[in-house]
mmCIF file of C-alpha atoms in Angstrom:
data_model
loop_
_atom_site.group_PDB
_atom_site.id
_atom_site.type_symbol
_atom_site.label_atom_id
_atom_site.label_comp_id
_atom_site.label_asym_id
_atom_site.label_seq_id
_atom_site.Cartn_x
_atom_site.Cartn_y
_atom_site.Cartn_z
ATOM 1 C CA UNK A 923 0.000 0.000 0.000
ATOM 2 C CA UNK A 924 1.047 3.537 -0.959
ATOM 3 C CA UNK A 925 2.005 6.147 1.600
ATOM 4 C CA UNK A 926 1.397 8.574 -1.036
ATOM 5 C CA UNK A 927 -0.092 8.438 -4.682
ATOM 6 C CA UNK A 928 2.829 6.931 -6.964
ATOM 7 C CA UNK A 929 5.318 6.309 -3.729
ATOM 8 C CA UNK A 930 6.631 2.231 -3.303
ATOM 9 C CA UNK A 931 5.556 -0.241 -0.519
ATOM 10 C CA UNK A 932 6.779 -0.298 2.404
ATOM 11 C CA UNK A 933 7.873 -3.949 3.072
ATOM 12 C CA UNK A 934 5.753 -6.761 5.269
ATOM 13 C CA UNK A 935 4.191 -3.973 7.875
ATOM 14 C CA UNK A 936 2.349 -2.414 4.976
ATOM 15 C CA UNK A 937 1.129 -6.145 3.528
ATOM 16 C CA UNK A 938 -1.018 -6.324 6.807
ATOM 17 C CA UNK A 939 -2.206 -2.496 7.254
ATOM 18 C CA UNK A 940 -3.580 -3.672 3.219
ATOM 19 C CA UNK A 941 -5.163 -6.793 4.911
ATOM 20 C CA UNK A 942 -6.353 -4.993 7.675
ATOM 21 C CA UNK A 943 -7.548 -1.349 5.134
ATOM 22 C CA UNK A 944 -9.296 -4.206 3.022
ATOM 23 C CA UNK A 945 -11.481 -5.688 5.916
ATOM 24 C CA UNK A 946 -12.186 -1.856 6.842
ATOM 25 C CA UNK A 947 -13.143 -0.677 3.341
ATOM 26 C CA UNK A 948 -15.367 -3.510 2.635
ATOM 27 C CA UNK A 949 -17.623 -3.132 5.732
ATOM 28 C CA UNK A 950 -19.403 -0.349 7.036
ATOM 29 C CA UNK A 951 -19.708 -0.659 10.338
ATOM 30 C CA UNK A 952 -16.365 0.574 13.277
ATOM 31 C CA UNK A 953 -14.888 -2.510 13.639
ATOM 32 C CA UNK A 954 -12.888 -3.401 17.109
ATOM 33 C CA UNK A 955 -9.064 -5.088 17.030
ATOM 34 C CA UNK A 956 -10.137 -8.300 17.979
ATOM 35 C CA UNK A 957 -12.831 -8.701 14.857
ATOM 36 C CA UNK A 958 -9.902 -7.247 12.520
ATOM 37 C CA UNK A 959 -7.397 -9.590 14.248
ATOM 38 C CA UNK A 960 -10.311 -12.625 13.134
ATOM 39 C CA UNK A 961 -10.913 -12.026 10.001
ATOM 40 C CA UNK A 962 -7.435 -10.918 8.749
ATOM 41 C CA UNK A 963 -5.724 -13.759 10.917
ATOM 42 C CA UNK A 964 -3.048 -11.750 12.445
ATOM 43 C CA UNK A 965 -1.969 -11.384 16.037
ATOM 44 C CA UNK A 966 -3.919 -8.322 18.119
ATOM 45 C CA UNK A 967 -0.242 -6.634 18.155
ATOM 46 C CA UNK A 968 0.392 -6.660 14.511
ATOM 47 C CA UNK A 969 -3.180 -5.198 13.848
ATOM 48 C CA UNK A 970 -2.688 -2.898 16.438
ATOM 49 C CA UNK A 971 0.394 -1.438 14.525
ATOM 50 C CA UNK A 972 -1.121 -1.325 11.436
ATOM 51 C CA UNK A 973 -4.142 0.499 12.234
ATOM 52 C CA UNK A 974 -1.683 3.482 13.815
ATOM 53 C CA UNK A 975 0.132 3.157 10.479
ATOM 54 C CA UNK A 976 -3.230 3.542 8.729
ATOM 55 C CA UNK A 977 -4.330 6.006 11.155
ATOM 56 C CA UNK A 978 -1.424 8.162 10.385
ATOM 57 C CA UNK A 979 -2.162 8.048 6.629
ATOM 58 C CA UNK A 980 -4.966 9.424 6.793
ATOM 59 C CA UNK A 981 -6.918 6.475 5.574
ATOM 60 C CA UNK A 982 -8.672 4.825 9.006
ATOM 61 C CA UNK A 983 -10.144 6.710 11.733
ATOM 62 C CA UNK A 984 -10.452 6.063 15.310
ATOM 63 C CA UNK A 985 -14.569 6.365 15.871
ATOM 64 C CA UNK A 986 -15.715 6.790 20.206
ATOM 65 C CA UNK A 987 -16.105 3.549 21.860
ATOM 66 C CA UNK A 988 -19.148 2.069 21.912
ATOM 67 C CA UNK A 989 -21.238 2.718 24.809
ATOM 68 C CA UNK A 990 -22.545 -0.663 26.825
ATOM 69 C CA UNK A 991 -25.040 -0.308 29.520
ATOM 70 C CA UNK A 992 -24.103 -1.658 32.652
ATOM 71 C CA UNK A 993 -20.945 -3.015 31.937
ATOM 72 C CA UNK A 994 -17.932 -1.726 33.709
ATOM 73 C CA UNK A 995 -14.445 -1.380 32.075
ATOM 74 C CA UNK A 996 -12.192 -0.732 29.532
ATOM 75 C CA UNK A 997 -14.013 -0.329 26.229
ATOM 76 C CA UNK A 998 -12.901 -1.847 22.615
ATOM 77 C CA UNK A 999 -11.334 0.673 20.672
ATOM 78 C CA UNK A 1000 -13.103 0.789 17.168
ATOM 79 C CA UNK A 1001 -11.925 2.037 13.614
ATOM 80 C CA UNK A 1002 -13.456 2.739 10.135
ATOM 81 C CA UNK A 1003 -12.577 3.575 6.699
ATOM 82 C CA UNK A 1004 -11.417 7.304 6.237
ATOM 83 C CA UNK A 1005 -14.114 7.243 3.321
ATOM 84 C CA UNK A 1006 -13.804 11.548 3.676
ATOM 85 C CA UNK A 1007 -10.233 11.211 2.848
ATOM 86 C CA UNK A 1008 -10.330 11.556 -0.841
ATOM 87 C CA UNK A 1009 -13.157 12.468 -3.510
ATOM 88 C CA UNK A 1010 -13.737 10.819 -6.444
ATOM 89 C CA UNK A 1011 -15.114 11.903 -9.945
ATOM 90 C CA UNK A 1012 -17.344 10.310 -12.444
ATOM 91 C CA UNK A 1013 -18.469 12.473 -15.173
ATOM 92 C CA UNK A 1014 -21.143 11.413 -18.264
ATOM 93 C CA UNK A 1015 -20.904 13.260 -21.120
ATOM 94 C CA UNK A 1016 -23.497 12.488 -23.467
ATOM 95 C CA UNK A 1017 -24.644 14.045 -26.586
ATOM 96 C CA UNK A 1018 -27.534 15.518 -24.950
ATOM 97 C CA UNK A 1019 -26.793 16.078 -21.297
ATOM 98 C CA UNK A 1020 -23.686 16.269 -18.751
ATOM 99 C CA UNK A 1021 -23.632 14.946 -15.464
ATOM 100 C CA UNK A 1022 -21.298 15.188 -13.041
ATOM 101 C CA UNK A 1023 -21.212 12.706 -9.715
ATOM 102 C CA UNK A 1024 -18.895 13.351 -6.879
ATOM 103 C CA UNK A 1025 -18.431 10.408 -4.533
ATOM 104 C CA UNK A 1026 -15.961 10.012 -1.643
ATOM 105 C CA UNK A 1027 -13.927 6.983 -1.543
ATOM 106 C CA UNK A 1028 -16.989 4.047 -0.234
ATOM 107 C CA UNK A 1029 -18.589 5.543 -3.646
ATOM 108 C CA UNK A 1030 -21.291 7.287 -1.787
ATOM 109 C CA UNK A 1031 -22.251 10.605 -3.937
ATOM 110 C CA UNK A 1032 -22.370 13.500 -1.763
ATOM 111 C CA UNK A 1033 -22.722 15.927 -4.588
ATOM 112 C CA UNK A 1034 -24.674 15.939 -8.163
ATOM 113 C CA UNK A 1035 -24.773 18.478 -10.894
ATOM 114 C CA UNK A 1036 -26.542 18.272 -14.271
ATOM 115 C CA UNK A 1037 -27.211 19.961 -17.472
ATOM 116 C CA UNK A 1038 -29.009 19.587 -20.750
ATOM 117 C CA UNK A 1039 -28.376 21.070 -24.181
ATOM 118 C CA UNK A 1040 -29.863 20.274 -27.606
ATOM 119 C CA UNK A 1041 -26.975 21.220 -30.422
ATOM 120 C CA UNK A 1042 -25.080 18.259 -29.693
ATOM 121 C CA UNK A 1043 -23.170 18.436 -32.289
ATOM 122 C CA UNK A 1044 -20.988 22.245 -31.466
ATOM 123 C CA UNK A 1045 -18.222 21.347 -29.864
ATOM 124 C CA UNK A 1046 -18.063 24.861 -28.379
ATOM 125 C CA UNK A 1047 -21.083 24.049 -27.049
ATOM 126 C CA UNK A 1048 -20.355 20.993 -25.702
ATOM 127 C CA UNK A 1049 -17.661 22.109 -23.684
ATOM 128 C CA UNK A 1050 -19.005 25.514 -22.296
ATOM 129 C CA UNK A 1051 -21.754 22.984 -20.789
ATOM 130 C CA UNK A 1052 -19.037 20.328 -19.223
ATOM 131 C CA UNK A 1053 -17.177 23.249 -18.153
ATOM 132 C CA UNK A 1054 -19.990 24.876 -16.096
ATOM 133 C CA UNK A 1055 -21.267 21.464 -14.877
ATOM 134 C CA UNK A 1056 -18.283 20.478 -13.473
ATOM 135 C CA UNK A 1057 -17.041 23.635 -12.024
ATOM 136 C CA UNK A 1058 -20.273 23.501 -9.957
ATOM 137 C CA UNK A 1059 -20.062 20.218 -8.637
ATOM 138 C CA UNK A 1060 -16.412 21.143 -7.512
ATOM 139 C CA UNK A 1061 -17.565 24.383 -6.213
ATOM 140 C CA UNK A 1062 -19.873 22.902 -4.125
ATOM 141 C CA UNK A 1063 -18.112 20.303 -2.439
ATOM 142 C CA UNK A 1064 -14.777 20.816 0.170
ATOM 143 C CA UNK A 1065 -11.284 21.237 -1.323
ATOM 144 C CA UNK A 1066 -10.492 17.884 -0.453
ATOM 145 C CA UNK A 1067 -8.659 16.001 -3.123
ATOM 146 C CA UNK A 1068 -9.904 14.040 -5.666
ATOM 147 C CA UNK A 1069 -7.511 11.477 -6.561
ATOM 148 C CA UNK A 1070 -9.724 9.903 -9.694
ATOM 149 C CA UNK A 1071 -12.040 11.560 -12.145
ATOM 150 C CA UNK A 1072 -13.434 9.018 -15.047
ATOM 151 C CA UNK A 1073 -15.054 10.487 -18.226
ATOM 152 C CA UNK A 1074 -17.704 8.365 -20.469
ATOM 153 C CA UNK A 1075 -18.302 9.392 -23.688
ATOM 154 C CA UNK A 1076 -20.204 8.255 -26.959
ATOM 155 C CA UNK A 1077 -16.890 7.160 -28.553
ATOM 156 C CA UNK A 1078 -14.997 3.887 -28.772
ATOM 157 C CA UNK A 1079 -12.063 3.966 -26.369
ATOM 158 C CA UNK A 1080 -9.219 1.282 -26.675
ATOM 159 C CA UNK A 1081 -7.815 -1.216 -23.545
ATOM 160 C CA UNK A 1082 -5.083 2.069 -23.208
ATOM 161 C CA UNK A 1083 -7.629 4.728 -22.330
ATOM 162 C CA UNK A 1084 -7.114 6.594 -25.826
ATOM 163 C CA UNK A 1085 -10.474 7.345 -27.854
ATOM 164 C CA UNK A 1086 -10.281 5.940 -30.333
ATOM 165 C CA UNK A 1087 -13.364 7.595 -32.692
ATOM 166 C CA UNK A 1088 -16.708 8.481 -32.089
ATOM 167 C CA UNK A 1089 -19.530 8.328 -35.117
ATOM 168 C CA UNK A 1090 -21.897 9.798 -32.148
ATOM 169 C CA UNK A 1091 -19.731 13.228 -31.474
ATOM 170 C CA UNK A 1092 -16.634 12.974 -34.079
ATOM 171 C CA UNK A 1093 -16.403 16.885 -33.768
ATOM 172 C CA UNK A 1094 -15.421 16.706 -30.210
ATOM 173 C CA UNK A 1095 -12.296 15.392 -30.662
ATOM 174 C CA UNK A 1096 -11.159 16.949 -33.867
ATOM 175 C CA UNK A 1097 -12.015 20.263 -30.908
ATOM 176 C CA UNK A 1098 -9.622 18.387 -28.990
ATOM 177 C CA UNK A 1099 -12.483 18.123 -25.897
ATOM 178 C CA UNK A 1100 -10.895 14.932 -24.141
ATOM 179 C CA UNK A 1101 -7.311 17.344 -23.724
ATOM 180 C CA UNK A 1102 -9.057 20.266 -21.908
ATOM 181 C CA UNK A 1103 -11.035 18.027 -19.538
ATOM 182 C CA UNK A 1104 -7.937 16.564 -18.366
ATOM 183 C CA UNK A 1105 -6.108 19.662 -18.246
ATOM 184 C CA UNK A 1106 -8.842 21.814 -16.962
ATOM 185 C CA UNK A 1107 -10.082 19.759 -13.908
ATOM 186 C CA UNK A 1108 -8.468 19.009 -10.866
ATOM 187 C CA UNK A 1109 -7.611 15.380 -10.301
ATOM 188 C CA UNK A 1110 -4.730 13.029 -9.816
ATOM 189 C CA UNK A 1111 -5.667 10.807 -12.329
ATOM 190 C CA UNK A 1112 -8.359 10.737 -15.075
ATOM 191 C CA UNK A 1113 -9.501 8.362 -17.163
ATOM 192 C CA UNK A 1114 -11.965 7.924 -19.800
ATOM 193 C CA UNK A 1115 -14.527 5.517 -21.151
ATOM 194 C CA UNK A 1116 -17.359 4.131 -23.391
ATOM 195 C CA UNK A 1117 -20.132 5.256 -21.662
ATOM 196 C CA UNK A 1118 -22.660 2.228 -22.417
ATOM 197 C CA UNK A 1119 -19.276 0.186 -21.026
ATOM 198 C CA UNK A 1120 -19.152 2.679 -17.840
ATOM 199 C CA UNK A 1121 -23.589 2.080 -17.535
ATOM 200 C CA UNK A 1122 -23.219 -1.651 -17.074
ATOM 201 C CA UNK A 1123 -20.406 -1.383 -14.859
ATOM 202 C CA UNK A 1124 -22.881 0.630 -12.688
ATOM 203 C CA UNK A 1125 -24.997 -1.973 -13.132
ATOM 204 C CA UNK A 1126 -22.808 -4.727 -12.116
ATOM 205 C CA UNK A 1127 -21.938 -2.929 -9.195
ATOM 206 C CA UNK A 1128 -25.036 -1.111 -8.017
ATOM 207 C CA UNK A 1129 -27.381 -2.617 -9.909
ATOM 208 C CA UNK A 1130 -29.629 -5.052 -11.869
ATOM 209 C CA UNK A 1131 -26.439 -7.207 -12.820
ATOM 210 C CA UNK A 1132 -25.054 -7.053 -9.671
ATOM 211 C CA UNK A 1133 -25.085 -11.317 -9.059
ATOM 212 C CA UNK A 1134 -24.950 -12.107 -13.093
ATOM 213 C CA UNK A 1135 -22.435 -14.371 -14.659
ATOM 214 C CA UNK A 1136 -23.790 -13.392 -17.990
ATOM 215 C CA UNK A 1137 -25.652 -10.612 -19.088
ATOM 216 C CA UNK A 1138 -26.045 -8.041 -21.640
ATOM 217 C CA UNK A 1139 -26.723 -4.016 -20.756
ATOM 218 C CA UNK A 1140 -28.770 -2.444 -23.368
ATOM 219 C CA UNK A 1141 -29.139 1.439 -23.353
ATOM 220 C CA UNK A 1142 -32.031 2.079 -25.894
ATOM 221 C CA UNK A 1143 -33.390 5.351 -27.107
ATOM 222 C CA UNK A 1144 -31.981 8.155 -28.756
ATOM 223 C CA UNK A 1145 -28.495 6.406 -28.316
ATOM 224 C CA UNK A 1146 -28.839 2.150 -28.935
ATOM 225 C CA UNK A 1147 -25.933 0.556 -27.779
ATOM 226 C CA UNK A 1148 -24.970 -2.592 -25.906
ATOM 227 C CA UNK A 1149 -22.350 -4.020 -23.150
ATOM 228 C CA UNK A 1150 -21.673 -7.269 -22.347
ATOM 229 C CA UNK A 1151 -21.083 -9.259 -18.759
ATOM 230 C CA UNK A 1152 -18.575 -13.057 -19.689
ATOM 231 C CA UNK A 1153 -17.557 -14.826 -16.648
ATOM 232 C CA UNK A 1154 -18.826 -12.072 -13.927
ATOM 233 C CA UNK A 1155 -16.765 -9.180 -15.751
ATOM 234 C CA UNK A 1156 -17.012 -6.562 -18.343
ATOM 235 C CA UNK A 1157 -15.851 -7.994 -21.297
ATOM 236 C CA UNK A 1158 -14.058 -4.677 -23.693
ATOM 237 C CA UNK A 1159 -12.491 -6.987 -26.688
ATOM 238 C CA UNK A 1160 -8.822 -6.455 -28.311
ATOM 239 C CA UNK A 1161 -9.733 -3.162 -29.032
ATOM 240 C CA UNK A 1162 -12.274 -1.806 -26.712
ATOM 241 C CA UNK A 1163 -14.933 -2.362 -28.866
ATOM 242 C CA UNK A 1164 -17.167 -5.717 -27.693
ATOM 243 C CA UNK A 1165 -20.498 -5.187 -28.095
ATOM 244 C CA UNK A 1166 -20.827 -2.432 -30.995
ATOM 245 C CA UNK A 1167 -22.810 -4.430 -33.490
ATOM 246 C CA UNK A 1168 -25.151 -1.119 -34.056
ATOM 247 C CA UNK A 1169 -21.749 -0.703 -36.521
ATOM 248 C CA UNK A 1170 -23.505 -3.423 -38.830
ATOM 249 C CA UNK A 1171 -26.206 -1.593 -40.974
ATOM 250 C CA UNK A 1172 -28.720 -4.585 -40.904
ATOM 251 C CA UNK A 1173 -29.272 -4.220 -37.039
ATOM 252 C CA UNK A 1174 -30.703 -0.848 -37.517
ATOM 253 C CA UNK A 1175 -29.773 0.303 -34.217
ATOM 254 C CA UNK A 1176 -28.648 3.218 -36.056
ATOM 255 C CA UNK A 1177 -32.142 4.461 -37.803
ATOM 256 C CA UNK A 1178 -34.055 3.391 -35.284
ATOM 257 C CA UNK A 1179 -34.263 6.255 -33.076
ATOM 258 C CA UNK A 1180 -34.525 8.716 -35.968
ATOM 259 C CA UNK A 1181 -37.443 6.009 -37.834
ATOM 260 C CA UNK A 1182 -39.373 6.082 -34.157
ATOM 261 C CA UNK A 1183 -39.053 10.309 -34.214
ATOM 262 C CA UNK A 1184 -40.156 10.528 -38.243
ATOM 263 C CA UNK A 1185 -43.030 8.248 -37.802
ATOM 264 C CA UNK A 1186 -45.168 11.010 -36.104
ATOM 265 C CA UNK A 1187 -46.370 14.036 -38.094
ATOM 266 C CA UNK A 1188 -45.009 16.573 -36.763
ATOM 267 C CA UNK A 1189 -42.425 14.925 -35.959
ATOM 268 C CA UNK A 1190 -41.789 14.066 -31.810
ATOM 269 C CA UNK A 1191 -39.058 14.161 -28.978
ATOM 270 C CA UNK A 1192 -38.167 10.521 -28.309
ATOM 271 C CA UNK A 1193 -39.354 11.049 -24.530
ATOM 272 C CA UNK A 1194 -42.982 12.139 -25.751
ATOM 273 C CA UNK A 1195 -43.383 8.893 -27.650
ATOM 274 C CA UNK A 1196 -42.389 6.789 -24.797
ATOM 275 C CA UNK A 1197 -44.127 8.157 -22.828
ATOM 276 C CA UNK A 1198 -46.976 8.666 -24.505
ATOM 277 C CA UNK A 1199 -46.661 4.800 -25.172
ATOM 278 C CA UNK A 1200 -46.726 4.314 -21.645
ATOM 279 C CA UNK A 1201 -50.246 6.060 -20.993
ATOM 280 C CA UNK A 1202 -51.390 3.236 -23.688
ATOM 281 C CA UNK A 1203 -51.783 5.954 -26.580
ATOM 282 C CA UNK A 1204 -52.735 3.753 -29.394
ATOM 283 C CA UNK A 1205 -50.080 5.475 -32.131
ATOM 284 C CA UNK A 1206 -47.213 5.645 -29.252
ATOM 285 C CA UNK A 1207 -47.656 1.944 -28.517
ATOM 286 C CA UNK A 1208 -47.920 0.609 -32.010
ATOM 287 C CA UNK A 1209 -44.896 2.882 -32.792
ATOM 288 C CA UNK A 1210 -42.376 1.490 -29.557
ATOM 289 C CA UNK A 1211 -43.290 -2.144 -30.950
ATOM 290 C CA UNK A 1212 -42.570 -1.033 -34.458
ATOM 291 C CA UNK A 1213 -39.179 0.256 -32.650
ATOM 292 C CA UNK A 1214 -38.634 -2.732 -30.132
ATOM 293 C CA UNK A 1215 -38.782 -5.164 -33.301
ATOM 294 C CA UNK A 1216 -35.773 -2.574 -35.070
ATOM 295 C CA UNK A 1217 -33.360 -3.336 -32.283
ATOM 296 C CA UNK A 1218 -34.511 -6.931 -31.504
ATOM 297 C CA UNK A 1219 -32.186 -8.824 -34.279
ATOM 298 C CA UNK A 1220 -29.158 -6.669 -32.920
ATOM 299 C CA UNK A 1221 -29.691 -7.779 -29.020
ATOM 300 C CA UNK A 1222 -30.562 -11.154 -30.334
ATOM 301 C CA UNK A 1223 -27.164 -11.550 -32.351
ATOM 302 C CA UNK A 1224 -25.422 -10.415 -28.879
ATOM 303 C CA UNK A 1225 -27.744 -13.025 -27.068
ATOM 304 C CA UNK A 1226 -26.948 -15.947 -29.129
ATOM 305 C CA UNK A 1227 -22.913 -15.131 -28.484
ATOM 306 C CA UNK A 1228 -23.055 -14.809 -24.851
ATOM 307 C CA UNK A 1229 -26.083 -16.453 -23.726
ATOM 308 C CA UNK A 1230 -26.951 -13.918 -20.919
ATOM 309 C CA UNK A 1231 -29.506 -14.689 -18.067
ATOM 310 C CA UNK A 1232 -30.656 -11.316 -18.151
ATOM 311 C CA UNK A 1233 -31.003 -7.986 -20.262
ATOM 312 C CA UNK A 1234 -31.171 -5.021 -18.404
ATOM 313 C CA UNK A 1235 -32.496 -2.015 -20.752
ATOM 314 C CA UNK A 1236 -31.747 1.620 -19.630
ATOM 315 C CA UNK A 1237 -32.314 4.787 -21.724
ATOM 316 C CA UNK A 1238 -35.193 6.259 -22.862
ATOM 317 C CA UNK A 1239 -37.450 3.520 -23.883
ATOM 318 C CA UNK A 1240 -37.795 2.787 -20.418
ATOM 319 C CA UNK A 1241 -39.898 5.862 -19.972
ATOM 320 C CA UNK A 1242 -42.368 3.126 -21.919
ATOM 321 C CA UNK A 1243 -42.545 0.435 -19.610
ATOM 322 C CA UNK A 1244 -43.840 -2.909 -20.913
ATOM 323 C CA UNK A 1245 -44.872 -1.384 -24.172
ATOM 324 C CA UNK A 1246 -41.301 -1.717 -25.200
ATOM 325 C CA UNK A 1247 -40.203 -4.544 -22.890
ATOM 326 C CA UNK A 1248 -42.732 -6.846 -23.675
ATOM 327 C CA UNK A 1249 -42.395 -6.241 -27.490
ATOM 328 C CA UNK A 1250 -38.502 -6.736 -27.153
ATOM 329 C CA UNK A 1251 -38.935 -9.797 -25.166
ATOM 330 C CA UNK A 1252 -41.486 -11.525 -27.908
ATOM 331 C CA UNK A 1253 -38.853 -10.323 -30.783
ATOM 332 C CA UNK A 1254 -36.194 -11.982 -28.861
ATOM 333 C CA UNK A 1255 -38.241 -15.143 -27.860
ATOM 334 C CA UNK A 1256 -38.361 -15.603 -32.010
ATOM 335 C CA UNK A 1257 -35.048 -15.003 -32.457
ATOM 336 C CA UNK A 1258 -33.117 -16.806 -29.634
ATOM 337 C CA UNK A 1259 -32.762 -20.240 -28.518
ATOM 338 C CA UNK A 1260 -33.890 -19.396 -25.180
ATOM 339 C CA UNK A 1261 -35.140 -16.119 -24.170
ATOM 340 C CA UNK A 1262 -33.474 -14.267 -20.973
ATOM 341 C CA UNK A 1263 -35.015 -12.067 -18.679
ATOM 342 C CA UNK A 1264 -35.595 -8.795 -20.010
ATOM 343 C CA UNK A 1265 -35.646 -5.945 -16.830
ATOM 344 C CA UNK A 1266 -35.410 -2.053 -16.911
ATOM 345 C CA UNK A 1267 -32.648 -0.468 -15.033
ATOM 346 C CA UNK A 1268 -32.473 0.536 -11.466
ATOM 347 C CA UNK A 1269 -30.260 3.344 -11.481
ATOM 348 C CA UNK A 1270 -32.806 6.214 -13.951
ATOM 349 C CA UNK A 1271 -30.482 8.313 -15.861
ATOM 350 C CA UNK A 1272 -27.348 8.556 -13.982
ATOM 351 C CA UNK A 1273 -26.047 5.063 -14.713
ATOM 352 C CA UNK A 1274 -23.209 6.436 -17.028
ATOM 353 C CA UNK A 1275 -21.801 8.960 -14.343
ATOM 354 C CA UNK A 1276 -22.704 6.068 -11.797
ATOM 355 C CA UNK A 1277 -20.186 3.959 -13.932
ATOM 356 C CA UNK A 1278 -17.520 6.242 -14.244
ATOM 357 C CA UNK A 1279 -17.671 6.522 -10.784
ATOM 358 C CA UNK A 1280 -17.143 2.543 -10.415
ATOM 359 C CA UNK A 1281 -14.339 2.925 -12.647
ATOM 360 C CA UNK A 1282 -12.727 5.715 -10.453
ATOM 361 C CA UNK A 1283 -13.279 3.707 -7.412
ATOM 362 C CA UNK A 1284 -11.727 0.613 -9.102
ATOM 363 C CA UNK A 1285 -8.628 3.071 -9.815
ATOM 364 C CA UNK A 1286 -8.272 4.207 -6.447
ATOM 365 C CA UNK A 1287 -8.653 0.322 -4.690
ATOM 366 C CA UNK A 1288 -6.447 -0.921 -7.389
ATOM 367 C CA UNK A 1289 -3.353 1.469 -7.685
ATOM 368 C CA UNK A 1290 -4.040 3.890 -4.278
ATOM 369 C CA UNK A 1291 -4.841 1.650 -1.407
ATOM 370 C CA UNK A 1292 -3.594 -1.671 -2.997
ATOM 371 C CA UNK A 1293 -6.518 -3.559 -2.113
ATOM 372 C CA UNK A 1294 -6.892 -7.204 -3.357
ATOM 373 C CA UNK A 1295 -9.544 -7.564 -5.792
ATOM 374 C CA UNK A 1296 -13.031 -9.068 -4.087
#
């Protein structure tokens, strides 16, 4: 474990203040010497010294004992995760909205900005709104550090953190966008990241594929895109781009949204139909089926690769409830060789910036506190 950010081990006594910080981080109750000295199988002593070490870093704090009526004596010292030591930053910026998370180190937000703006495609634009969005969220939060900020964006990003190329936003990065948000921003380290690949890490950590071996994450509305859970992880490919069949014209993921909009005269926002699908308008609901059926062969493809137990759909055609679930799920039952479960999100809107979170968490357990991987 690092004394400071980038700084080497410190031989054997810093092996068990990482045994003993991973039993602290991981729960979140105060926890006395003796139940650290349990669970991490070291003498009282040795846990003793490495909870001053940890103390003195900054990363565990002492917490008053724990009051028990009637009972005379000396009372158990107890100590918790320093979760206040550090913030962390997870940032979504999407072609229609920015939203910024700030979490501290559990990965409990204590502050949330957000933003919406409908010329997507100005880079100017763009960046005046990320600017102001995160500048708030900073603003309103202490000066403690933040030691990770993660970025998702509507591009393909490669197993290195570069982006690759975006066919959502490709005038961002000609701007050069990704190079003032990391020089702009205060942070020790920032990263970025698909954002559909950042939305079902939220969901593997927070949410509806929290327990799944195998699963896809389908965002679905005015952006269609897809991750993809192998083996209990995130699977990202050779080049970061697993899951991006909407690149194959004959899925349609790609007209979809726009064929959904067109099909009303005058033409409709994306929410209105969904929703309007939801309160059973007759047009709306024969429209989200018409839609549903667009994406189906697309998820289906992706379902016959990986076999997933569940779907989880996020985005805007959630707004429409079983109108567009149930329609999805009959497409796929057609299509697949056995149908998984299809369920909307839990997380609303924020799954992206909820991800990017995850992923600056991840950082800091990883590379910061040395923590072995759960």
């Amino acid at each position: 474990m690092n004394r400071q950010v980038g700084s080497g081990g410190a031989g054997l006594r810093s092996m068990n203040a990482r045994d003993v910080l991973a039993a602290l981080h991981g729960s979140d109750e105060a926890r006395t010497v003796a139940d650290l000295a349990g669970e991490v199988r070291l003498t009282r002593p040795t846990v003793e010294a490495a909870l001053a070490e940890l103390v003195q870093m900054g990363w565990v704090q002492e917490v008053p004992p724990e009051a028990v009526p009637n009972r005379a004596g000396r009372r158990a010292r107890r100590f918790r995760f320093h979760a206040a030591a550090g913030l962390l930053m997870g940032v979504d910026v999407g072609p229609h909205a920015v939203t910024c998370l700030i979490s501290d180190l559990a990965g409990a937000v204590v502050h949330s900005e957000e933003e919406r703006y409908d010329d997507h495609g100005d880079a100017a634009t763009a960046w005046a709104v990320i600017r102001a969005v995160v500048e708030r969220a900073l603003d309103a939060v202490s000066a403690t550090r933040v030691l990770a900020t993660t970025v998702g964006v509507p591009a393909v990003v490669g197993p290195d953190g570069v982006i690759a190329y975006s066919v959502v936003v490709p005038g961002w990065l000609r701007a050069g966008i990704p190079s003032l948000i990391s020089s702009s921003f205060p942070s020790d380290a920032t990263f970025f990241d698909n954002d559909v690949k950042l939305a079902t890490l939220a969901e593997a950590e927070w949410g509806g594929l929290r327990d799944a071996r195998h699963a896809i994450f389908l965002l679905a509305g005015r952006q269609i895109g897809a991750g993809l859970i192998v083996n209990g992880e995130l699977t990202r490919g050779a080049n970061g781009a697993a899951g991006e069949i909407g690149g194959l014209d004959s899925v349609d993921w790609a007209s979809a949204p726009v064929g959904l909009t067109d099909s009303f005269d005058p033409p409709l926002a994306i929410e209105q139909i969904f929703e309007r699908a939801a309160e059973a308008d007759p047009a709306a609901v024969g429209a989200v089926a018409v839609f549903a059926r667009d994406i189906a062969e697309g998820v289906a493809a992706l379902a016959l690769t990986v076999d997933p137990e569940v779907v989880v759909v996020a985005g805007e055609a959630v707004l429409a409830g079983d109108a567009f679930l149930v329609p999805l799920r009959r497409a796929l039952s057609s299509l697949c060789l056995s149908t998984p479960r299809i369920e909307p999100t839990s997380l609303g809107t924020r799954a992206v910036a909820l991800g990017a979170l995850a992923r600056s968490l991840e950082h800091v357990r990883d590379a910061v506190l040395e923590l072995p991987r759960p």
